[in-house]
Amino acid sequence: YIAKATLIVDPTKKRCGILNHVLQSMAMAKTVIGTRSSFIGIKGARSWKNVVVAKNDKNFAEKIIYLLENEGERKRIGRNARRLIESEYTWEKIIPRYEKMYKGAIKKFEVGK
């Protein structure tokens, strides 16, 4: 479905960390429009650069219409989204972060014994 989509809309209002479907959409060079919560934890996410942040329902509608009518702008944001994923979220970038997190958790566990 993401591959066929012209635009990805994520109306997440609850703060819940990085959303994999948002990262996947960005990796596929799709423009994602969402709330601030949609992009929590995504290092480098900037509205109108590589994502689009909507403030409320009316703002969502206005921005969706604008992006559907402006293919060039939509594609530019999608390309920038892909570049962000390639620079920050490849396995080569992510694995060291996970290793650090797991090693820290192991240390805390070992100290508690």
PDB file of N, CA and C in Angstrom:
ATOM      1  N   TYR A   1       0.804  -1.188   0.000  1.00  0.00           N
ATOM      2  CA  TYR A   1       0.000   0.000   0.000  1.00  0.00           C
ATOM      3  C   TYR A   1       0.854   1.261   0.000  1.00  0.00           C
ATOM      4  N   ILE A   2       1.924   1.226   0.725  1.00  0.00           N
ATOM      5  CA  ILE A   2       2.800   2.396   0.763  1.00  0.00           C
ATOM      6  C   ILE A   2       3.370   2.682  -0.620  1.00  0.00           C
ATOM      7  N   ALA A   3       3.789   1.657  -1.311  1.00  0.00           N
ATOM      8  CA  ALA A   3       4.377   1.843  -2.642  1.00  0.00           C
ATOM      9  C   ALA A   3       3.391   2.499  -3.611  1.00  0.00           C
ATOM     10  N   LYS A   4       2.113   2.194  -3.480  1.00  0.00           N
ATOM     11  CA  LYS A   4       1.100   2.745  -4.373  1.00  0.00           C
ATOM     12  C   LYS A   4       0.625   4.132  -3.955  1.00  0.00           C
ATOM     13  N   ALA A   5       0.902   4.527  -2.715  1.00  0.00           N
ATOM     14  CA  ALA A   5       0.379   5.784  -2.168  1.00  0.00           C
ATOM     15  C   ALA A   5       1.080   7.003  -2.760  1.00  0.00           C
ATOM     16  N   THR A   6       0.307   8.053  -2.920  1.00  0.00           N
ATOM     17  CA  THR A   6       0.830   9.335  -3.378  1.00  0.00           C
ATOM     18  C   THR A   6       1.379  10.114  -2.194  1.00  0.00           C
ATOM     19  N   LEU A   7       0.749   9.942  -1.049  1.00  0.00           N
ATOM     20  CA  LEU A   7       1.058  10.698   0.159  1.00  0.00           C
ATOM     21  C   LEU A   7       0.714   9.821   1.357  1.00  0.00           C
ATOM     22  N   ILE A   8       1.516   9.876   2.396  1.00  0.00           N
ATOM     23  CA  ILE A   8       1.258   9.090   3.599  1.00  0.00           C
ATOM     24  C   ILE A   8       0.774  10.037   4.690  1.00  0.00           C
ATOM     25  N   VAL A   9      -0.367   9.708   5.290  1.00  0.00           N
ATOM     26  CA  VAL A   9      -0.941  10.527   6.349  1.00  0.00           C
ATOM     27  C   VAL A   9      -0.903   9.736   7.647  1.00  0.00           C
ATOM     28  N   ASP A  10      -0.282  10.307   8.677  1.00  0.00           N
ATOM     29  CA  ASP A  10      -0.219   9.658   9.982  1.00  0.00           C
ATOM     30  C   ASP A  10      -0.776  10.625  11.028  1.00  0.00           C
ATOM     31  N   PRO A  11      -2.016  10.411  11.465  1.00  0.00           N
ATOM     32  CA  PRO A  11      -2.640  11.330  12.414  1.00  0.00           C
ATOM     33  C   PRO A  11      -2.375  10.995  13.886  1.00  0.00           C
ATOM     34  N   THR A  12      -1.287  10.270  14.172  1.00  0.00           N
ATOM     35  CA  THR A  12      -0.969   9.860  15.538  1.00  0.00           C
ATOM     36  C   THR A  12      -0.947  11.068  16.468  1.00  0.00           C
ATOM     37  N   LYS A  13      -1.718  10.978  17.539  1.00  0.00           N
ATOM     38  CA  LYS A  13      -1.753  12.077  18.511  1.00  0.00           C
ATOM     39  C   LYS A  13      -1.042  11.709  19.805  1.00  0.00           C
ATOM     40  N   LYS A  14      -0.859  10.416  20.007  1.00  0.00           N
ATOM     41  CA  LYS A  14      -0.244   9.916  21.235  1.00  0.00           C
ATOM     42  C   LYS A  14       1.272   9.821  21.060  1.00  0.00           C
ATOM     43  N   ARG A  15       2.010  10.272  22.033  1.00  0.00           N
ATOM     44  CA  ARG A  15       3.465  10.184  21.983  1.00  0.00           C
ATOM     45  C   ARG A  15       3.867   8.733  22.242  1.00  0.00           C
ATOM     46  N   CYS A  16       4.458   8.094  21.233  1.00  0.00           N
ATOM     47  CA  CYS A  16       4.799   6.680  21.418  1.00  0.00           C
ATOM     48  C   CYS A  16       6.143   6.290  20.810  1.00  0.00           C
ATOM     49  N   GLY A  17       7.053   7.225  20.639  1.00  0.00           N
ATOM     50  CA  GLY A  17       8.364   6.882  20.118  1.00  0.00           C
ATOM     51  C   GLY A  17       8.380   6.771  18.608  1.00  0.00           C
ATOM     52  N   ILE A  18       9.456   6.215  18.093  1.00  0.00           N
ATOM     53  CA  ILE A  18       9.622   6.106  16.645  1.00  0.00           C
ATOM     54  C   ILE A  18       8.581   5.143  16.075  1.00  0.00           C
ATOM     55  N   LEU A  19       7.911   5.575  15.030  1.00  0.00           N
ATOM     56  CA  LEU A  19       6.897   4.764  14.366  1.00  0.00           C
ATOM     57  C   LEU A  19       7.513   4.131  13.120  1.00  0.00           C
ATOM     58  N   ASN A  20       7.591   2.815  13.121  1.00  0.00           N
ATOM     59  CA  ASN A  20       8.246   2.118  12.011  1.00  0.00           C
ATOM     60  C   ASN A  20       7.589   2.394  10.666  1.00  0.00           C
ATOM     61  N   HIS A  21       6.258   2.504  10.634  1.00  0.00           N
ATOM     62  CA  HIS A  21       5.603   2.755   9.346  1.00  0.00           C
ATOM     63  C   HIS A  21       5.977   4.133   8.798  1.00  0.00           C
ATOM     64  N   VAL A  22       6.288   5.068   9.666  1.00  0.00           N
ATOM     65  CA  VAL A  22       6.751   6.388   9.206  1.00  0.00           C
ATOM     66  C   VAL A  22       8.148   6.256   8.615  1.00  0.00           C
ATOM     67  N   LEU A  23       9.038   5.549   9.308  1.00  0.00           N
ATOM     68  CA  LEU A  23      10.392   5.324   8.781  1.00  0.00           C
ATOM     69  C   LEU A  23      10.341   4.573   7.455  1.00  0.00           C
ATOM     70  N   GLN A  24       9.503   3.555   7.373  1.00  0.00           N
ATOM     71  CA  GLN A  24       9.389   2.768   6.135  1.00  0.00           C
ATOM     72  C   GLN A  24       8.903   3.639   4.981  1.00  0.00           C
ATOM     73  N   SER A  25       7.930   4.478   5.253  1.00  0.00           N
ATOM     74  CA  SER A  25       7.410   5.372   4.214  1.00  0.00           C
ATOM     75  C   SER A  25       8.474   6.346   3.747  1.00  0.00           C
ATOM     76  N   MET A  26       9.209   6.913   4.695  1.00  0.00           N
ATOM     77  CA  MET A  26      10.280   7.845   4.356  1.00  0.00           C
ATOM     78  C   MET A  26      11.365   7.138   3.541  1.00  0.00           C
ATOM     79  N   ALA A  27      11.675   5.892   3.914  1.00  0.00           N
ATOM     80  CA  ALA A  27      12.687   5.127   3.185  1.00  0.00           C
ATOM     81  C   ALA A  27      12.264   4.872   1.745  1.00  0.00           C
ATOM     82  N   MET A  28      10.956   4.860   1.501  1.00  0.00           N
ATOM     83  CA  MET A  28      10.428   4.646   0.152  1.00  0.00           C
ATOM     84  C   MET A  28      10.240   5.972  -0.588  1.00  0.00           C
ATOM     85  N   ALA A  29      10.823   7.048  -0.036  1.00  0.00           N
ATOM     86  CA  ALA A  29      10.769   8.388  -0.640  1.00  0.00           C
ATOM     87  C   ALA A  29       9.344   8.926  -0.734  1.00  0.00           C
ATOM     88  N   LYS A  30       8.520   8.566   0.250  1.00  0.00           N
ATOM     89  CA  LYS A  30       7.155   9.087   0.305  1.00  0.00           C
ATOM     90  C   LYS A  30       7.120  10.288   1.235  1.00  0.00           C
ATOM     91  N   THR A  31       6.318  11.271   0.895  1.00  0.00           N
ATOM     92  CA  THR A  31       6.116  12.388   1.792  1.00  0.00           C
ATOM     93  C   THR A  31       5.132  11.947   2.863  1.00  0.00           C
ATOM     94  N   VAL A  32       5.523  12.149   4.117  1.00  0.00           N
ATOM     95  CA  VAL A  32       4.671  11.791   5.247  1.00  0.00           C
ATOM     96  C   VAL A  32       4.189  13.076   5.892  1.00  0.00           C
ATOM     97  N   ILE A  33       2.882  13.206   6.047  1.00  0.00           N
ATOM     98  CA  ILE A  33       2.303  14.311   6.788  1.00  0.00           C
ATOM     99  C   ILE A  33       1.741  13.730   8.076  1.00  0.00           C
ATOM    100  N   GLY A  34       2.115  14.331   9.200  1.00  0.00           N
ATOM    101  CA  GLY A  34       1.665  13.822  10.485  1.00  0.00           C
ATOM    102  C   GLY A  34       1.672  14.904  11.538  1.00  0.00           C
ATOM    103  N   THR A  35       1.438  14.499  12.766  1.00  0.00           N
ATOM    104  CA  THR A  35       1.496  15.406  13.901  1.00  0.00           C
ATOM    105  C   THR A  35       2.936  15.429  14.416  1.00  0.00           C
ATOM    106  N   ARG A  36       3.192  16.264  15.383  1.00  0.00           N
ATOM    107  CA  ARG A  36       4.534  16.252  15.998  1.00  0.00           C
ATOM    108  C   ARG A  36       4.855  14.865  16.543  1.00  0.00           C
ATOM    109  N   SER A  37       3.838  14.190  17.087  1.00  0.00           N
ATOM    110  CA  SER A  37       4.027  12.852  17.658  1.00  0.00           C
ATOM    111  C   SER A  37       4.425  11.823  16.609  1.00  0.00           C
ATOM    112  N   SER A  38       4.053  12.055  15.362  1.00  0.00           N
ATOM    113  CA  SER A  38       4.396  11.125  14.286  1.00  0.00           C
ATOM    114  C   SER A  38       5.905  11.021  14.071  1.00  0.00           C
ATOM    115  N   PHE A  39       6.617  12.077  14.444  1.00  0.00           N
ATOM    116  CA  PHE A  39       8.046  12.157  14.124  1.00  0.00           C
ATOM    117  C   PHE A  39       8.946  12.182  15.359  1.00  0.00           C
ATOM    118  N   ILE A  40       8.366  11.874  16.518  1.00  0.00           N
ATOM    119  CA  ILE A  40       9.166  11.849  17.750  1.00  0.00           C
ATOM    120  C   ILE A  40      10.285  10.820  17.593  1.00  0.00           C
ATOM    121  N   GLY A  41      11.460  11.208  17.949  1.00  0.00           N
ATOM    122  CA  GLY A  41      12.590  10.285  17.913  1.00  0.00           C
ATOM    123  C   GLY A  41      13.249  10.148  16.552  1.00  0.00           C
ATOM    124  N   ILE A  42      12.715  10.795  15.538  1.00  0.00           N
ATOM    125  CA  ILE A  42      13.337  10.731  14.217  1.00  0.00           C
ATOM    126  C   ILE A  42      14.293  11.913  14.094  1.00  0.00           C
ATOM    127  N   LYS A  43      15.546  11.603  14.321  1.00  0.00           N
ATOM    128  CA  LYS A  43      16.593  12.618  14.300  1.00  0.00           C
ATOM    129  C   LYS A  43      16.664  13.276  12.921  1.00  0.00           C
ATOM    130  N   GLY A  44      16.540  14.585  12.896  1.00  0.00           N
ATOM    131  CA  GLY A  44      16.664  15.306  11.634  1.00  0.00           C
ATOM    132  C   GLY A  44      15.357  15.561  10.908  1.00  0.00           C
ATOM    133  N   ALA A  45      14.222  15.105  11.467  1.00  0.00           N
ATOM    134  CA  ALA A  45      12.925  15.358  10.819  1.00  0.00           C
ATOM    135  C   ALA A  45      12.601  16.847  10.916  1.00  0.00           C
ATOM    136  N   ARG A  46      12.381  17.480   9.760  1.00  0.00           N
ATOM    137  CA  ARG A  46      12.086  18.920   9.697  1.00  0.00           C
ATOM    138  C   ARG A  46      10.905  19.155   8.757  1.00  0.00           C
ATOM    139  N   SER A  47       9.916  19.883   9.283  1.00  0.00           N
ATOM    140  CA  SER A  47       8.730  20.148   8.475  1.00  0.00           C
ATOM    141  C   SER A  47       9.088  20.964   7.248  1.00  0.00           C
ATOM    142  N   TRP A  48       8.540  20.563   6.140  1.00  0.00           N
ATOM    143  CA  TRP A  48       8.714  21.116   4.800  1.00  0.00           C
ATOM    144  C   TRP A  48      10.096  20.850   4.223  1.00  0.00           C
ATOM    145  N   LYS A  49      10.960  20.147   4.978  1.00  0.00           N
ATOM    146  CA  LYS A  49      12.233  19.713   4.404  1.00  0.00           C
ATOM    147  C   LYS A  49      12.134  18.236   4.021  1.00  0.00           C
ATOM    148  N   ASN A  50      11.794  17.377   5.033  1.00  0.00           N
ATOM    149  CA  ASN A  50      11.728  15.944   4.769  1.00  0.00           C
ATOM    150  C   ASN A  50      10.476  15.273   5.341  1.00  0.00           C
ATOM    151  N   VAL A  51       9.648  16.020   6.009  1.00  0.00           N
ATOM    152  CA  VAL A  51       8.341  15.585   6.504  1.00  0.00           C
ATOM    153  C   VAL A  51       7.428  16.815   6.483  1.00  0.00           C
ATOM    154  N   VAL A  52       6.166  16.618   6.794  1.00  0.00           N
ATOM    155  CA  VAL A  52       5.249  17.754   6.930  1.00  0.00           C
ATOM    156  C   VAL A  52       4.480  17.565   8.224  1.00  0.00           C
ATOM    157  N   VAL A  53       4.525  18.581   9.085  1.00  0.00           N
ATOM    158  CA  VAL A  53       3.838  18.527  10.371  1.00  0.00           C
ATOM    159  C   VAL A  53       2.570  19.368  10.301  1.00  0.00           C
ATOM    160  N   ALA A  54       1.457  18.762  10.690  1.00  0.00           N
ATOM    161  CA  ALA A  54       0.171  19.462  10.747  1.00  0.00           C
ATOM    162  C   ALA A  54      -0.190  19.722  12.210  1.00  0.00           C
ATOM    163  N   LYS A  55      -0.765  20.874  12.463  1.00  0.00           N
ATOM    164  CA  LYS A  55      -1.081  21.275  13.840  1.00  0.00           C
ATOM    165  C   LYS A  55      -2.448  20.806  14.320  1.00  0.00           C
ATOM    166  N   ASN A  56      -3.402  20.706  13.399  1.00  0.00           N
ATOM    167  CA  ASN A  56      -4.761  20.320  13.781  1.00  0.00           C
ATOM    168  C   ASN A  56      -5.473  19.748  12.546  1.00  0.00           C
ATOM    169  N   ASP A  57      -6.718  19.359  12.727  1.00  0.00           N
ATOM    170  CA  ASP A  57      -7.462  18.721  11.628  1.00  0.00           C
ATOM    171  C   ASP A  57      -7.573  19.619  10.401  1.00  0.00           C
ATOM    172  N   LYS A  58      -7.907  20.875  10.606  1.00  0.00           N
ATOM    173  CA  LYS A  58      -8.039  21.808   9.482  1.00  0.00           C
ATOM    174  C   LYS A  58      -6.700  21.965   8.763  1.00  0.00           C
ATOM    175  N   ASN A  59      -5.626  22.071   9.541  1.00  0.00           N
ATOM    176  CA  ASN A  59      -4.287  22.209   8.975  1.00  0.00           C
ATOM    177  C   ASN A  59      -3.895  20.961   8.189  1.00  0.00           C
ATOM    178  N   PHE A  60      -4.278  19.775   8.698  1.00  0.00           N
ATOM    179  CA  PHE A  60      -4.046  18.524   7.965  1.00  0.00           C
ATOM    180  C   PHE A  60      -4.687  18.611   6.590  1.00  0.00           C
ATOM    181  N   ALA A  61      -5.958  18.965   6.564  1.00  0.00           N
ATOM    182  CA  ALA A  61      -6.710  19.023   5.303  1.00  0.00           C
ATOM    183  C   ALA A  61      -6.070  20.002   4.326  1.00  0.00           C
ATOM    184  N   GLU A  62      -5.699  21.177   4.799  1.00  0.00           N
ATOM    185  CA  GLU A  62      -5.077  22.187   3.937  1.00  0.00           C
ATOM    186  C   GLU A  62      -3.764  21.681   3.342  1.00  0.00           C
ATOM    187  N   LYS A  63      -2.952  21.074   4.182  1.00  0.00           N
ATOM    188  CA  LYS A  63      -1.643  20.591   3.725  1.00  0.00           C
ATOM    189  C   LYS A  63      -1.778  19.386   2.802  1.00  0.00           C
ATOM    190  N   ILE A  64      -2.717  18.516   3.076  1.00  0.00           N
ATOM    191  CA  ILE A  64      -2.943  17.359   2.202  1.00  0.00           C
ATOM    192  C   ILE A  64      -3.351  17.837   0.812  1.00  0.00           C
ATOM    193  N   ILE A  65      -4.292  18.758   0.756  1.00  0.00           N
ATOM    194  CA  ILE A  65      -4.737  19.293  -0.542  1.00  0.00           C
ATOM    195  C   ILE A  65      -3.571  19.954  -1.261  1.00  0.00           C
ATOM    196  N   TYR A  66      -2.803  20.763  -0.541  1.00  0.00           N
ATOM    197  CA  TYR A  66      -1.656  21.440  -1.154  1.00  0.00           C
ATOM    198  C   TYR A  66      -0.682  20.414  -1.741  1.00  0.00           C
ATOM    199  N   LEU A  67      -0.349  19.403  -0.962  1.00  0.00           N
ATOM    200  CA  LEU A  67       0.632  18.409  -1.419  1.00  0.00           C
ATOM    201  C   LEU A  67       0.105  17.558  -2.574  1.00  0.00           C
ATOM    202  N   LEU A  68      -1.174  17.255  -2.568  1.00  0.00           N
ATOM    203  CA  LEU A  68      -1.738  16.498  -3.687  1.00  0.00           C
ATOM    204  C   LEU A  68      -1.724  17.319  -4.975  1.00  0.00           C
ATOM    205  N   GLU A  69      -1.860  18.629  -4.845  1.00  0.00           N
ATOM    206  CA  GLU A  69      -1.869  19.512  -6.017  1.00  0.00           C
ATOM    207  C   GLU A  69      -0.468  19.923  -6.466  1.00  0.00           C
ATOM    208  N   ASN A  70       0.534  19.673  -5.644  1.00  0.00           N
ATOM    209  CA  ASN A  70       1.904  20.117  -5.935  1.00  0.00           C
ATOM    210  C   ASN A  70       2.871  18.936  -5.924  1.00  0.00           C
ATOM    211  N   GLU A  71       2.863  18.209  -7.024  1.00  0.00           N
ATOM    212  CA  GLU A  71       3.676  16.998  -7.147  1.00  0.00           C
ATOM    213  C   GLU A  71       5.161  17.277  -6.938  1.00  0.00           C
ATOM    214  N   GLY A  72       5.662  18.373  -7.491  1.00  0.00           N
ATOM    215  CA  GLY A  72       7.077  18.692  -7.353  1.00  0.00           C
ATOM    216  C   GLY A  72       7.491  18.864  -5.909  1.00  0.00           C
ATOM    217  N   GLU A  73       6.696  19.586  -5.149  1.00  0.00           N
ATOM    218  CA  GLU A  73       6.978  19.795  -3.720  1.00  0.00           C
ATOM    219  C   GLU A  73       6.891  18.479  -2.961  1.00  0.00           C
ATOM    220  N   ARG A  74       5.878  17.690  -3.256  1.00  0.00           N
ATOM    221  CA  ARG A  74       5.692  16.389  -2.617  1.00  0.00           C
ATOM    222  C   ARG A  74       6.888  15.480  -2.900  1.00  0.00           C
ATOM    223  N   LYS A  75       7.329  15.437  -4.139  1.00  0.00           N
ATOM    224  CA  LYS A  75       8.462  14.579  -4.489  1.00  0.00           C
ATOM    225  C   LYS A  75       9.764  15.082  -3.872  1.00  0.00           C
ATOM    226  N   ARG A  76       9.932  16.399  -3.801  1.00  0.00           N
ATOM    227  CA  ARG A  76      11.134  16.972  -3.173  1.00  0.00           C
ATOM    228  C   ARG A  76      11.225  16.549  -1.712  1.00  0.00           C
ATOM    229  N   ILE A  77      10.115  16.673  -0.996  1.00  0.00           N
ATOM    230  CA  ILE A  77      10.088  16.291   0.421  1.00  0.00           C
ATOM    231  C   ILE A  77      10.338  14.790   0.557  1.00  0.00           C
ATOM    232  N   GLY A  78       9.738  13.984  -0.311  1.00  0.00           N
ATOM    233  CA  GLY A  78       9.948  12.539  -0.281  1.00  0.00           C
ATOM    234  C   GLY A  78      11.404  12.154  -0.530  1.00  0.00           C
ATOM    235  N   ARG A  79      12.042  12.828  -1.497  1.00  0.00           N
ATOM    236  CA  ARG A  79      13.470  12.556  -1.763  1.00  0.00           C
ATOM    237  C   ARG A  79      14.320  12.922  -0.550  1.00  0.00           C
ATOM    238  N   ASN A  80      14.000  14.055   0.068  1.00  0.00           N
ATOM    239  CA  ASN A  80      14.739  14.464   1.265  1.00  0.00           C
ATOM    240  C   ASN A  80      14.518  13.488   2.415  1.00  0.00           C
ATOM    241  N   ALA A  81      13.306  12.945   2.502  1.00  0.00           N
ATOM    242  CA  ALA A  81      13.012  11.945   3.532  1.00  0.00           C
ATOM    243  C   ALA A  81      13.894  10.715   3.318  1.00  0.00           C
ATOM    244  N   ARG A  82      13.992  10.267   2.086  1.00  0.00           N
ATOM    245  CA  ARG A  82      14.834   9.112   1.751  1.00  0.00           C
ATOM    246  C   ARG A  82      16.297   9.387   2.113  1.00  0.00           C
ATOM    247  N   ARG A  83      16.769  10.578   1.800  1.00  0.00           N
ATOM    248  CA  ARG A  83      18.158  10.942   2.130  1.00  0.00           C
ATOM    249  C   ARG A  83      18.391  10.902   3.647  1.00  0.00           C
ATOM    250  N   LEU A  84      17.419  11.386   4.402  1.00  0.00           N
ATOM    251  CA  LEU A  84      17.545  11.349   5.862  1.00  0.00           C
ATOM    252  C   LEU A  84      17.653   9.910   6.351  1.00  0.00           C
ATOM    253  N   ILE A  85      16.808   9.038   5.836  1.00  0.00           N
ATOM    254  CA  ILE A  85      16.855   7.630   6.245  1.00  0.00           C
ATOM    255  C   ILE A  85      18.207   7.017   5.876  1.00  0.00           C
ATOM    256  N   GLU A  86      18.677   7.301   4.679  1.00  0.00           N
ATOM    257  CA  GLU A  86      19.971   6.761   4.249  1.00  0.00           C
ATOM    258  C   GLU A  86      21.122   7.283   5.114  1.00  0.00           C
ATOM    259  N   SER A  87      21.010   8.494   5.619  1.00  0.00           N
ATOM    260  CA  SER A  87      22.111   9.063   6.405  1.00  0.00           C
ATOM    261  C   SER A  87      22.047   8.704   7.890  1.00  0.00           C
ATOM    262  N   GLU A  88      20.852   8.386   8.403  1.00  0.00           N
ATOM    263  CA  GLU A  88      20.722   8.162   9.850  1.00  0.00           C
ATOM    264  C   GLU A  88      20.155   6.811  10.261  1.00  0.00           C
ATOM    265  N   TYR A  89      19.491   6.100   9.367  1.00  0.00           N
ATOM    266  CA  TYR A  89      18.726   4.929   9.785  1.00  0.00           C
ATOM    267  C   TYR A  89      19.040   3.643   9.024  1.00  0.00           C
ATOM    268  N   THR A  90      20.221   3.547   8.439  1.00  0.00           N
ATOM    269  CA  THR A  90      20.622   2.278   7.833  1.00  0.00           C
ATOM    270  C   THR A  90      21.073   1.346   8.958  1.00  0.00           C
ATOM    271  N   TRP A  91      21.158   0.056   8.668  1.00  0.00           N
ATOM    272  CA  TRP A  91      21.622  -0.888   9.693  1.00  0.00           C
ATOM    273  C   TRP A  91      23.009  -0.511  10.197  1.00  0.00           C
ATOM    274  N   GLU A  92      23.859  -0.021   9.296  1.00  0.00           N
ATOM    275  CA  GLU A  92      25.215   0.366   9.705  1.00  0.00           C
ATOM    276  C   GLU A  92      25.193   1.476  10.741  1.00  0.00           C
ATOM    277  N   LYS A  93      24.198   2.328  10.684  1.00  0.00           N
ATOM    278  CA  LYS A  93      24.069   3.420  11.659  1.00  0.00           C
ATOM    279  C   LYS A  93      23.340   2.970  12.924  1.00  0.00           C
ATOM    280  N   ILE A  94      22.366   2.102  12.773  1.00  0.00           N
ATOM    281  CA  ILE A  94      21.504   1.711  13.887  1.00  0.00           C
ATOM    282  C   ILE A  94      22.145   0.659  14.796  1.00  0.00           C
ATOM    283  N   ILE A  95      22.856  -0.315  14.213  1.00  0.00           N
ATOM    284  CA  ILE A  95      23.410  -1.411  15.014  1.00  0.00           C
ATOM    285  C   ILE A  95      24.299  -0.909  16.154  1.00  0.00           C
ATOM    286  N   PRO A  96      25.218   0.030  15.917  1.00  0.00           N
ATOM    287  CA  PRO A  96      26.020   0.512  17.053  1.00  0.00           C
ATOM    288  C   PRO A  96      25.178   1.129  18.167  1.00  0.00           C
ATOM    289  N   ARG A  97      24.071   1.774  17.823  1.00  0.00           N
ATOM    290  CA  ARG A  97      23.183   2.360  18.853  1.00  0.00           C
ATOM    291  C   ARG A  97      22.540   1.255  19.685  1.00  0.00           C
ATOM    292  N   TYR A  98      22.084   0.183  19.002  1.00  0.00           N
ATOM    293  CA  TYR A  98      21.497  -0.940  19.728  1.00  0.00           C
ATOM    294  C   TYR A  98      22.547  -1.614  20.610  1.00  0.00           C
ATOM    295  N   GLU A  99      23.741  -1.818  20.081  1.00  0.00           N
ATOM    296  CA  GLU A  99      24.792  -2.450  20.868  1.00  0.00           C
ATOM    297  C   GLU A  99      25.089  -1.649  22.129  1.00  0.00           C
ATOM    298  N   LYS A 100      25.163  -0.349  22.002  1.00  0.00           N
ATOM    299  CA  LYS A 100      25.418   0.527  23.152  1.00  0.00           C
ATOM    300  C   LYS A 100      24.278   0.400  24.169  1.00  0.00           C
ATOM    301  N   MET A 101      23.041   0.400  23.682  1.00  0.00           N
ATOM    302  CA  MET A 101      21.883   0.293  24.563  1.00  0.00           C
ATOM    303  C   MET A 101      21.897  -1.050  25.303  1.00  0.00           C
ATOM    304  N   TYR A 102      22.146  -2.142  24.570  1.00  0.00           N
ATOM    305  CA  TYR A 102      22.153  -3.463  25.194  1.00  0.00           C
ATOM    306  C   TYR A 102      23.318  -3.619  26.174  1.00  0.00           C
ATOM    307  N   LYS A 103      24.479  -3.120  25.818  1.00  0.00           N
ATOM    308  CA  LYS A 103      25.624  -3.205  26.739  1.00  0.00           C
ATOM    309  C   LYS A 103      25.349  -2.429  28.018  1.00  0.00           C
ATOM    310  N   GLY A 104      24.697  -1.271  27.885  1.00  0.00           N
ATOM    311  CA  GLY A 104      24.324  -0.488  29.068  1.00  0.00           C
ATOM    312  C   GLY A 104      23.328  -1.238  29.942  1.00  0.00           C
ATOM    313  N   ALA A 105      22.370  -1.904  29.322  1.00  0.00           N
ATOM    314  CA  ALA A 105      21.381  -2.676  30.076  1.00  0.00           C
ATOM    315  C   ALA A 105      22.041  -3.851  30.779  1.00  0.00           C
ATOM    316  N   ILE A 106      22.973  -4.508  30.098  1.00  0.00           N
ATOM    317  CA  ILE A 106      23.695  -5.646  30.711  1.00  0.00           C
ATOM    318  C   ILE A 106      24.496  -5.164  31.909  1.00  0.00           C
ATOM    319  N   LYS A 107      25.169  -4.032  31.772  1.00  0.00           N
ATOM    320  CA  LYS A 107      25.952  -3.489  32.889  1.00  0.00           C
ATOM    321  C   LYS A 107      25.063  -3.214  34.094  1.00  0.00           C
ATOM    322  N   LYS A 108      23.903  -2.614  33.860  1.00  0.00           N
ATOM    323  CA  LYS A 108      22.980  -2.326  34.974  1.00  0.00           C
ATOM    324  C   LYS A 108      22.522  -3.609  35.618  1.00  0.00           C
ATOM    325  N   PHE A 109      22.253  -4.636  34.824  1.00  0.00           N
ATOM    326  CA  PHE A 109      21.804  -5.920  35.351  1.00  0.00           C
ATOM    327  C   PHE A 109      22.906  -6.569  36.176  1.00  0.00           C
ATOM    328  N   GLU A 110      24.153  -6.538  35.674  1.00  0.00           N
ATOM    329  CA  GLU A 110      25.276  -7.169  36.371  1.00  0.00           C
ATOM    330  C   GLU A 110      25.564  -6.468  37.691  1.00  0.00           C
ATOM    331  N   VAL A 111      25.438  -5.172  37.728  1.00  0.00           N
ATOM    332  CA  VAL A 111      25.671  -4.407  38.956  1.00  0.00           C
ATOM    333  C   VAL A 111      24.628  -4.776  39.999  1.00  0.00           C
ATOM    334  N   GLY A 112      23.412  -5.058  39.565  1.00  0.00           N
ATOM    335  CA  GLY A 112      22.316  -5.381  40.472  1.00  0.00           C
ATOM    336  C   GLY A 112      22.390  -6.780  41.083  1.00  0.00           C
ATOM    337  N   LYS A 113      23.305  -7.632  40.620  1.00  0.00           N
ATOM    338  CA  LYS A 113      23.400  -9.019  41.120  1.00  0.00           C
ATOM    339  C   LYS A 113      23.956  -9.057  42.518  1.00  0.00           C
TER     340      LYS A 113
END
